[in-house]
mmCIF file of C-alpha atoms in Angstrom:
data_model
loop_
_atom_site.group_PDB
_atom_site.id
_atom_site.type_symbol
_atom_site.label_atom_id
_atom_site.label_comp_id
_atom_site.label_asym_id
_atom_site.label_seq_id
_atom_site.Cartn_x
_atom_site.Cartn_y
_atom_site.Cartn_z
ATOM 1 C CA MET A 1 -1.828 -0.584 -31.486
ATOM 2 C CA ALA A 2 -1.027 0.287 -27.889
ATOM 3 C CA SER A 3 0.072 -2.206 -25.263
ATOM 4 C CA THR A 4 -2.790 -4.382 -23.967
ATOM 5 C CA TYR A 5 -0.968 -6.104 -21.091
ATOM 6 C CA LYS A 6 -2.636 -6.111 -17.672
ATOM 7 C CA TYR A 7 0.837 -5.355 -16.351
ATOM 8 C CA SER A 8 3.111 -3.231 -18.512
ATOM 9 C CA PRO A 9 6.742 -3.839 -17.545
ATOM 10 C CA LEU A 10 8.858 -0.749 -16.991
ATOM 11 C CA VAL A 11 11.306 -0.229 -19.844
ATOM 12 C CA ILE A 12 14.172 2.239 -19.650
ATOM 13 C CA VAL A 13 15.658 3.240 -22.988
ATOM 14 C CA ILE A 14 19.378 4.028 -23.053
ATOM 15 C CA LEU A 15 20.858 6.240 -25.785
ATOM 16 C CA LEU A 16 24.633 6.729 -25.841
ATOM 17 C CA ASN A 17 25.815 10.036 -27.281
ATOM 18 C CA TRP A 18 29.326 11.038 -28.287
ATOM 19 C CA HIS A 19 29.565 14.183 -30.433
ATOM 20 C CA GLY A 20 26.310 13.167 -32.122
ATOM 21 C CA TRP A 21 23.598 15.470 -30.841
ATOM 22 C CA GLN A 22 21.897 15.737 -34.257
ATOM 23 C CA ASN A 23 21.379 11.970 -34.401
ATOM 24 C CA THR A 24 20.416 11.785 -30.737
ATOM 25 C CA THR A 25 17.740 14.478 -30.978
ATOM 26 C CA ALA A 26 16.283 12.851 -34.109
ATOM 27 C CA CYS A 27 16.124 9.519 -32.278
ATOM 28 C CA LEU A 28 14.476 11.151 -29.266
ATOM 29 C CA ASP A 29 11.943 12.769 -31.603
ATOM 30 C CA SER A 30 10.972 9.333 -32.916
ATOM 31 C CA LEU A 31 10.690 7.812 -29.423
ATOM 32 C CA VAL A 32 7.973 10.311 -28.530
ATOM 33 C CA SER A 33 5.616 8.459 -30.913
ATOM 34 C CA LEU A 34 6.035 5.010 -29.319
ATOM 35 C CA ASP A 35 2.711 3.279 -28.673
ATOM 36 C CA TYR A 36 4.110 1.588 -25.556
ATOM 37 C CA THR A 37 3.462 3.830 -22.579
ATOM 38 C CA ASN A 38 5.456 2.542 -19.588
ATOM 39 C CA TYR A 39 8.919 3.643 -20.623
ATOM 40 C CA ARG A 40 11.506 6.238 -19.695
ATOM 41 C CA VAL A 41 14.450 7.523 -21.700
ATOM 42 C CA ARG A 42 17.936 8.234 -20.436
ATOM 43 C CA VAL A 43 20.741 9.749 -22.513
ATOM 44 C CA VAL A 44 24.327 8.941 -21.542
ATOM 45 C CA ASP A 45 26.782 11.517 -22.847
ATOM 46 C CA ASN A 46 30.104 9.764 -23.232
ATOM 47 C CA GLY A 47 32.451 12.668 -22.625
ATOM 48 C CA SER A 48 31.491 14.820 -25.619
ATOM 49 C CA THR A 49 33.668 17.921 -25.984
ATOM 50 C CA ASP A 50 31.265 19.761 -28.278
ATOM 51 C CA ASP A 51 27.940 21.313 -27.270
ATOM 52 C CA SER A 52 26.056 18.006 -27.414
ATOM 53 C CA VAL A 53 24.683 18.177 -23.871
ATOM 54 C CA ALA A 54 23.323 21.693 -24.270
ATOM 55 C CA ARG A 55 21.819 20.899 -27.678
ATOM 56 C CA ILE A 56 20.105 17.721 -26.501
ATOM 57 C CA ARG A 57 18.851 19.380 -23.330
ATOM 58 C CA ALA A 58 17.417 22.284 -25.319
ATOM 59 C CA ALA A 59 15.594 19.947 -27.723
ATOM 60 C CA HIS A 60 14.360 17.511 -25.064
ATOM 61 C CA PRO A 61 14.505 19.094 -21.602
ATOM 62 C CA GLU A 62 12.345 16.260 -20.240
ATOM 63 C CA VAL A 63 15.055 13.648 -20.838
ATOM 64 C CA PRO A 64 17.713 13.221 -18.095
ATOM 65 C CA ILE A 65 21.315 13.230 -19.327
ATOM 66 C CA LEU A 66 23.951 11.217 -17.498
ATOM 67 C CA GLU A 67 27.395 12.727 -18.116
ATOM 68 C CA THR A 68 30.355 10.353 -17.845
ATOM 69 C CA GLY A 69 32.972 13.112 -18.039
ATOM 70 C CA ARG A 70 35.157 11.085 -20.405
ATOM 71 C CA ASN A 71 34.822 8.615 -23.262
ATOM 72 C CA LEU A 72 34.280 5.205 -21.673
ATOM 73 C CA GLY A 73 33.743 3.454 -24.998
ATOM 74 C CA PHE A 74 30.494 1.864 -26.112
ATOM 75 C CA SER A 75 30.492 -0.818 -23.414
ATOM 76 C CA GLY A 76 31.462 1.499 -20.569
ATOM 77 C CA GLY A 77 29.041 4.229 -21.605
ATOM 78 C CA CYS A 78 26.129 1.829 -21.996
ATOM 79 C CA ASN A 79 26.923 0.275 -18.630
ATOM 80 C CA VAL A 80 26.544 3.666 -16.949
ATOM 81 C CA GLY A 81 23.012 3.787 -18.315
ATOM 82 C CA ILE A 82 22.270 0.149 -17.515
ATOM 83 C CA ARG A 83 23.345 0.551 -13.882
ATOM 84 C CA ARG A 84 21.135 3.613 -13.495
ATOM 85 C CA ALA A 85 18.210 1.802 -15.114
ATOM 86 C CA LEU A 86 18.569 -1.144 -12.752
ATOM 87 C CA GLU A 87 18.665 1.249 -9.803
ATOM 88 C CA GLU A 88 15.425 2.793 -11.079
ATOM 89 C CA GLY A 89 13.712 -0.590 -11.112
ATOM 90 C CA ALA A 90 13.592 -1.305 -14.837
ATOM 91 C CA ASP A 91 12.127 -4.676 -15.833
ATOM 92 C CA TYR A 92 13.724 -4.323 -19.258
ATOM 93 C CA ILE A 93 16.457 -2.104 -20.661
ATOM 94 C CA TRP A 94 16.397 -1.120 -24.313
ATOM 95 C CA LEU A 95 19.863 -0.298 -25.648
ATOM 96 C CA LEU A 96 19.303 1.797 -28.747
ATOM 97 C CA ASN A 97 21.954 3.412 -30.919
ATOM 98 C CA ASN A 98 21.556 7.165 -31.120
ATOM 99 C CA ASP A 99 21.816 7.041 -34.945
ATOM 100 C CA THR A 100 18.444 5.303 -35.236
ATOM 101 C CA THR A 101 14.808 6.233 -35.616
ATOM 102 C CA VAL A 102 12.116 3.843 -34.480
ATOM 103 C CA ASP A 103 8.698 2.753 -35.676
ATOM 104 C CA PRO A 104 5.960 3.573 -33.142
ATOM 105 C CA HIS A 105 5.286 -0.161 -32.595
ATOM 106 C CA ALA A 106 8.968 -1.118 -32.158
ATOM 107 C CA LEU A 107 9.006 -1.390 -28.370
ATOM 108 C CA THR A 108 5.565 -2.977 -28.011
ATOM 109 C CA ALA A 109 6.612 -5.708 -30.449
ATOM 110 C CA MET A 110 9.767 -6.518 -28.486
ATOM 111 C CA ILE A 111 7.924 -6.596 -25.167
ATOM 112 C CA ALA A 112 5.341 -8.965 -26.680
ATOM 113 C CA VAL A 113 8.066 -11.439 -27.635
ATOM 114 C CA ALA A 114 9.849 -11.187 -24.269
ATOM 115 C CA GLU A 115 6.687 -11.503 -22.175
ATOM 116 C CA THR A 116 5.499 -14.515 -24.177
ATOM 117 C CA ASP A 117 8.658 -16.518 -23.396
ATOM 118 C CA PRO A 118 10.376 -16.036 -20.003
ATOM 119 C CA GLY A 119 13.367 -18.007 -21.277
ATOM 120 C CA VAL A 120 14.282 -15.216 -23.696
ATOM 121 C CA GLY A 121 17.045 -13.050 -22.269
ATOM 122 C CA ALA A 122 17.258 -10.514 -25.086
ATOM 123 C CA VAL A 123 15.151 -9.437 -28.058
ATOM 124 C CA GLY A 124 16.364 -7.708 -31.206
ATOM 125 C CA SER A 125 14.680 -5.602 -33.877
ATOM 126 C CA VAL A 126 14.664 -5.798 -37.654
ATOM 127 C CA LEU A 127 17.097 -3.087 -38.733
ATOM 128 C CA TYR A 128 16.782 -1.220 -42.013
ATOM 129 C CA TYR A 129 19.256 1.285 -43.444
ATOM 130 C CA LEU A 130 18.240 4.800 -42.493
ATOM 131 C CA ASP A 131 19.477 6.162 -45.835
ATOM 132 C CA ASN A 132 17.844 3.338 -47.807
ATOM 133 C CA PRO A 133 14.876 2.118 -45.740
ATOM 134 C CA LYS A 134 13.816 -0.561 -48.221
ATOM 135 C CA ASP A 135 16.963 -2.598 -47.528
ATOM 136 C CA ILE A 136 17.406 -4.772 -44.456
ATOM 137 C CA GLN A 137 20.632 -4.213 -42.556
ATOM 138 C CA ALA A 138 20.147 -7.024 -40.036
ATOM 139 C CA TRP A 139 17.328 -9.318 -38.958
ATOM 140 C CA GLY A 140 18.074 -8.813 -35.283
ATOM 141 C CA GLY A 141 21.629 -10.061 -35.438
ATOM 142 C CA GLY A 142 23.698 -12.727 -37.117
ATOM 143 C CA SER A 143 26.176 -15.570 -36.823
ATOM 144 C CA VAL A 144 29.892 -15.984 -36.196
ATOM 145 C CA CYS A 145 32.080 -18.174 -38.412
ATOM 146 C CA PHE A 146 34.971 -19.634 -36.436
ATOM 147 C CA TRP A 147 36.657 -20.762 -39.679
ATOM 148 C CA SER A 148 36.821 -17.387 -41.421
ATOM 149 C CA GLY A 149 36.959 -15.173 -38.345
ATOM 150 C CA ARG A 150 33.998 -13.156 -39.574
ATOM 151 C CA THR A 151 30.464 -12.311 -38.565
ATOM 152 C CA ARG A 152 27.518 -12.080 -40.909
ATOM 153 C CA HIS A 153 24.222 -10.317 -40.270
ATOM 154 C CA HIS A 154 21.117 -12.330 -41.091
ATOM 155 C CA LEU A 155 18.793 -10.691 -43.617
ATOM 156 C CA GLY A 156 15.744 -12.780 -42.783
ATOM 157 C CA PRO A 157 14.353 -15.169 -40.151
ATOM 158 C CA VAL A 158 16.623 -18.076 -39.159
ATOM 159 C CA PRO A 159 16.328 -20.996 -36.729
ATOM 160 C CA GLY A 160 17.246 -20.078 -33.176
ATOM 161 C CA ALA A 161 20.455 -22.121 -33.294
ATOM 162 C CA ARG A 162 21.790 -19.910 -36.099
ATOM 163 C CA LEU A 163 21.122 -16.682 -34.205
ATOM 164 C CA HIS A 164 24.480 -16.381 -32.484
ATOM 165 C CA TYR A 165 24.183 -12.726 -31.503
ATOM 166 C CA LEU A 166 21.865 -9.721 -31.451
ATOM 167 C CA THR A 167 23.191 -6.355 -32.511
ATOM 168 C CA ALA A 168 23.223 -3.682 -29.814
ATOM 169 C CA ALA A 169 21.919 -1.124 -32.309
ATOM 170 C CA SER A 170 18.554 -2.202 -30.875
ATOM 171 C CA ILE A 171 18.419 -4.832 -28.161
ATOM 172 C CA LEU A 172 15.926 -5.296 -25.327
ATOM 173 C CA LEU A 173 17.563 -6.836 -22.251
ATOM 174 C CA ARG A 174 15.666 -8.666 -19.526
ATOM 175 C CA ARG A 175 16.585 -7.546 -16.015
ATOM 176 C CA ARG A 176 16.951 -11.105 -14.670
ATOM 177 C CA ALA A 177 19.302 -12.005 -17.509
ATOM 178 C CA LEU A 178 21.505 -9.001 -16.766
ATOM 179 C CA GLU A 179 21.549 -9.847 -13.077
ATOM 180 C CA GLU A 180 22.666 -13.388 -13.918
ATOM 181 C CA VAL A 181 25.313 -12.843 -16.614
ATOM 182 C CA GLY A 182 26.448 -9.308 -15.805
ATOM 183 C CA LEU A 183 26.722 -6.187 -17.937
ATOM 184 C CA LEU A 184 28.674 -5.525 -21.132
ATOM 185 C CA ASP A 185 32.365 -6.357 -20.740
ATOM 186 C CA GLU A 186 33.842 -2.867 -20.696
ATOM 187 C CA ASN A 187 37.252 -4.143 -19.580
ATOM 188 C CA THR A 188 37.756 -6.160 -22.772
ATOM 189 C CA PHE A 189 35.654 -4.484 -25.469
ATOM 190 C CA PHE A 190 35.936 -0.718 -25.768
ATOM 191 C CA MET A 191 33.951 -0.696 -29.001
ATOM 192 C CA TYR A 192 32.609 -3.452 -31.333
ATOM 193 C CA TRP A 193 31.995 -7.146 -30.587
ATOM 194 C CA GLU A 194 30.654 -6.337 -27.111
ATOM 195 C CA ASP A 195 27.128 -7.297 -28.178
ATOM 196 C CA THR A 196 28.415 -10.555 -29.671
ATOM 197 C CA ASP A 197 30.278 -11.373 -26.468
ATOM 198 C CA PHE A 198 27.207 -10.538 -24.377
ATOM 199 C CA SER A 199 24.998 -12.725 -26.583
ATOM 200 C CA PHE A 200 27.411 -15.639 -26.237
ATOM 201 C CA ARG A 201 27.399 -15.233 -22.463
ATOM 202 C CA LEU A 202 23.596 -15.209 -22.432
ATOM 203 C CA ARG A 203 23.391 -18.362 -24.509
ATOM 204 C CA LYS A 204 26.019 -20.098 -22.375
ATOM 205 C CA ALA A 205 23.901 -19.350 -19.289
ATOM 206 C CA GLY A 206 20.855 -20.953 -20.936
ATOM 207 C CA TRP A 207 19.033 -17.823 -22.090
ATOM 208 C CA ARG A 208 17.609 -17.664 -25.591
ATOM 209 C CA LEU A 209 17.857 -14.850 -28.132
ATOM 210 C CA ALA A 210 14.844 -13.754 -30.162
ATOM 211 C CA VAL A 211 13.902 -11.261 -32.854
ATOM 212 C CA ALA A 212 10.644 -9.297 -32.897
ATOM 213 C CA ASP A 213 9.795 -9.170 -36.586
ATOM 214 C CA GLN A 214 7.335 -6.307 -36.033
ATOM 215 C CA SER A 215 9.949 -4.161 -34.304
ATOM 216 C CA ILE A 216 11.248 -1.907 -37.075
ATOM 217 C CA VAL A 217 14.253 0.352 -36.528
ATOM 218 C CA LEU A 218 16.091 2.489 -39.092
ATOM 219 C CA HIS A 219 19.843 2.620 -38.464
ATOM 220 C CA ARG A 220 22.458 4.912 -40.001
ATOM 221 C CA GLU A 221 25.449 2.662 -39.000
ATOM 222 C CA HIS A 222 28.957 3.735 -37.937
ATOM 223 C CA ALA A 223 27.852 7.276 -37.060
ATOM 224 C CA ALA A 224 30.351 7.555 -34.184
ATOM 225 C CA THR A 225 33.500 6.428 -35.998
ATOM 226 C CA GLY A 226 32.606 6.990 -39.642
ATOM 227 C CA LYS A 227 32.289 4.143 -42.115
ATOM 228 C CA GLY A 228 35.673 2.924 -43.323
ATOM 229 C CA SER A 229 37.617 5.105 -40.879
ATOM 230 C CA PRO A 230 40.953 4.036 -39.353
ATOM 231 C CA LEU A 231 39.337 4.391 -35.923
ATOM 232 C CA LEU A 232 36.744 1.779 -36.882
ATOM 233 C CA ASP A 233 39.465 -0.526 -38.225
ATOM 234 C CA TYR A 234 41.507 -0.221 -35.044
ATOM 235 C CA TYR A 235 38.736 -0.957 -32.567
ATOM 236 C CA PHE A 236 37.012 -3.573 -34.719
ATOM 237 C CA ASN A 237 40.187 -5.634 -35.074
ATOM 238 C CA ALA A 238 41.261 -5.244 -31.448
ATOM 239 C CA SER A 239 37.859 -6.488 -30.294
ATOM 240 C CA ALA A 240 37.705 -9.269 -32.896
ATOM 241 C CA VAL A 241 41.025 -10.671 -31.677
ATOM 242 C CA ARG A 242 39.855 -10.564 -28.064
ATOM 243 C CA PHE A 243 36.567 -12.261 -28.946
ATOM 244 C CA PHE A 244 38.211 -15.187 -30.733
ATOM 245 C CA ARG A 245 40.837 -15.560 -28.038
ATOM 246 C CA ARG A 246 37.964 -16.008 -25.606
ATOM 247 C CA TYR A 247 35.660 -18.298 -27.600
ATOM 248 C CA ALA A 248 37.529 -20.094 -30.400
ATOM 249 C CA LEU A 249 38.824 -23.621 -29.864
ATOM 250 C CA ILE A 250 41.955 -22.709 -31.825
ATOM 251 C CA PRO A 251 42.060 -18.872 -31.644
ATOM 252 C CA ALA A 252 45.026 -18.476 -33.983
ATOM 253 C CA TRP A 253 42.990 -19.808 -36.925
ATOM 254 C CA PRO A 254 40.053 -17.350 -37.055
ATOM 255 C CA ILE A 255 42.281 -14.487 -35.932
ATOM 256 C CA SER A 256 44.814 -15.100 -38.708
ATOM 257 C CA ILE A 257 42.263 -15.728 -41.467
ATOM 258 C CA GLY A 258 40.086 -12.777 -40.444
ATOM 259 C CA VAL A 259 42.929 -10.295 -40.133
ATOM 260 C CA LEU A 260 44.604 -11.405 -43.370
ATOM 261 C CA GLY A 261 41.330 -10.996 -45.225
ATOM 262 C CA ARG A 262 40.796 -7.482 -43.872
ATOM 263 C CA LEU A 263 44.399 -6.516 -44.629
ATOM 264 C CA ALA A 264 44.043 -7.815 -48.204
ATOM 265 C CA LYS A 265 40.927 -5.696 -48.747
ATOM 266 C CA ARG A 266 42.758 -2.587 -47.643
ATOM 267 C CA VAL A 267 45.693 -3.347 -49.933
ATOM 268 C CA LEU A 268 43.342 -3.779 -52.908
ATOM 269 C CA ARG A 269 41.691 -0.449 -52.063
ATOM 270 C CA CYS A 270 45.070 1.278 -51.538
ATOM 271 C CA ASN A 271 43.897 2.158 -48.038
ATOM 272 C CA LEU A 272 47.168 2.614 -46.173
ATOM 273 C CA PRO A 273 45.641 4.246 -43.037
ATOM 274 C CA GLY A 274 43.162 1.357 -42.765
ATOM 275 C CA PHE A 275 45.954 -1.198 -43.267
ATOM 276 C CA VAL A 276 48.044 0.356 -40.481
ATOM 277 C CA ALA A 277 45.023 0.693 -38.173
ATOM 278 C CA THR A 278 44.131 -2.973 -38.735
ATOM 279 C CA LEU A 279 47.660 -4.038 -37.764
ATOM 280 C CA ARG A 280 47.656 -1.774 -34.714
ATOM 281 C CA GLY A 281 44.259 -3.041 -33.598
ATOM 282 C CA THR A 282 45.343 -6.655 -34.024
ATOM 283 C CA TYR A 283 48.441 -6.042 -31.917
ATOM 284 C CA ALA A 284 46.380 -4.291 -29.238
ATOM 285 C CA GLY A 285 43.945 -7.220 -29.153
ATOM 286 C CA MET A 286 46.767 -9.713 -28.666
ATOM 287 C CA ARG A 287 48.112 -7.771 -25.692
ATOM 288 C CA LYS A 288 44.946 -7.815 -23.609
ATOM 289 C CA ILE A 289 42.043 -10.078 -22.855
ATOM 290 C CA GLY A 290 39.607 -10.156 -19.919
#
């Protein structure tokens, strides 16, 4: 069903592309079928060195492409789009991974949740695996364990207190919340954990997180880095260390337990590149925090 609001807030959708034009064009194809009408789409190309910009422009010439000129990371690239969206007067900004396809009702469902409760700063979707759409990947987001140094996606509805973060694979951000807490922390989190940090900042400022259970999004996962790649291990561990240094009462505990667990997994799998990347990421995380 289409939006029935007397006033339809302006939503600007931000897709971040980095050498992923096939995923981006497929996502843009799905956005065309949204039943919410007052939205615009902006693609941020994060310094791709292939023919991504030309390919996306040829497939969807109606969609503006913001070119960063270099890889600013997930946080930095998204922030380029967020700043432009705020300049354009967006009431809400929908950060959507480019390796997703969306149900036509996905945006309407999120707006319904946000407009019903002005205390909600961000709304997530129910994510399913793109390659296995019967399986839930995340019910909006998940929780952080400060004992084990790990996060866990929820696979079904949970009380609000247990929803520690929303995943940025699909997250609708309220303009007023962004203006109060700021954008993604691009100085600390190049890639991974930036959505968790942002969610913690929202909650600290008194905003609530919510999940729109009728907002369905299919997500490929790890399209930019490749699942199980050393690049993923490096950035994930660097960001994990920085997150726990910022939020844990005793940072050394979750950092040590989390890193040791990830190192043990890579030893058991005889994954030497992943083992080395985990150590390098951990060291990088210890050297810098915002």
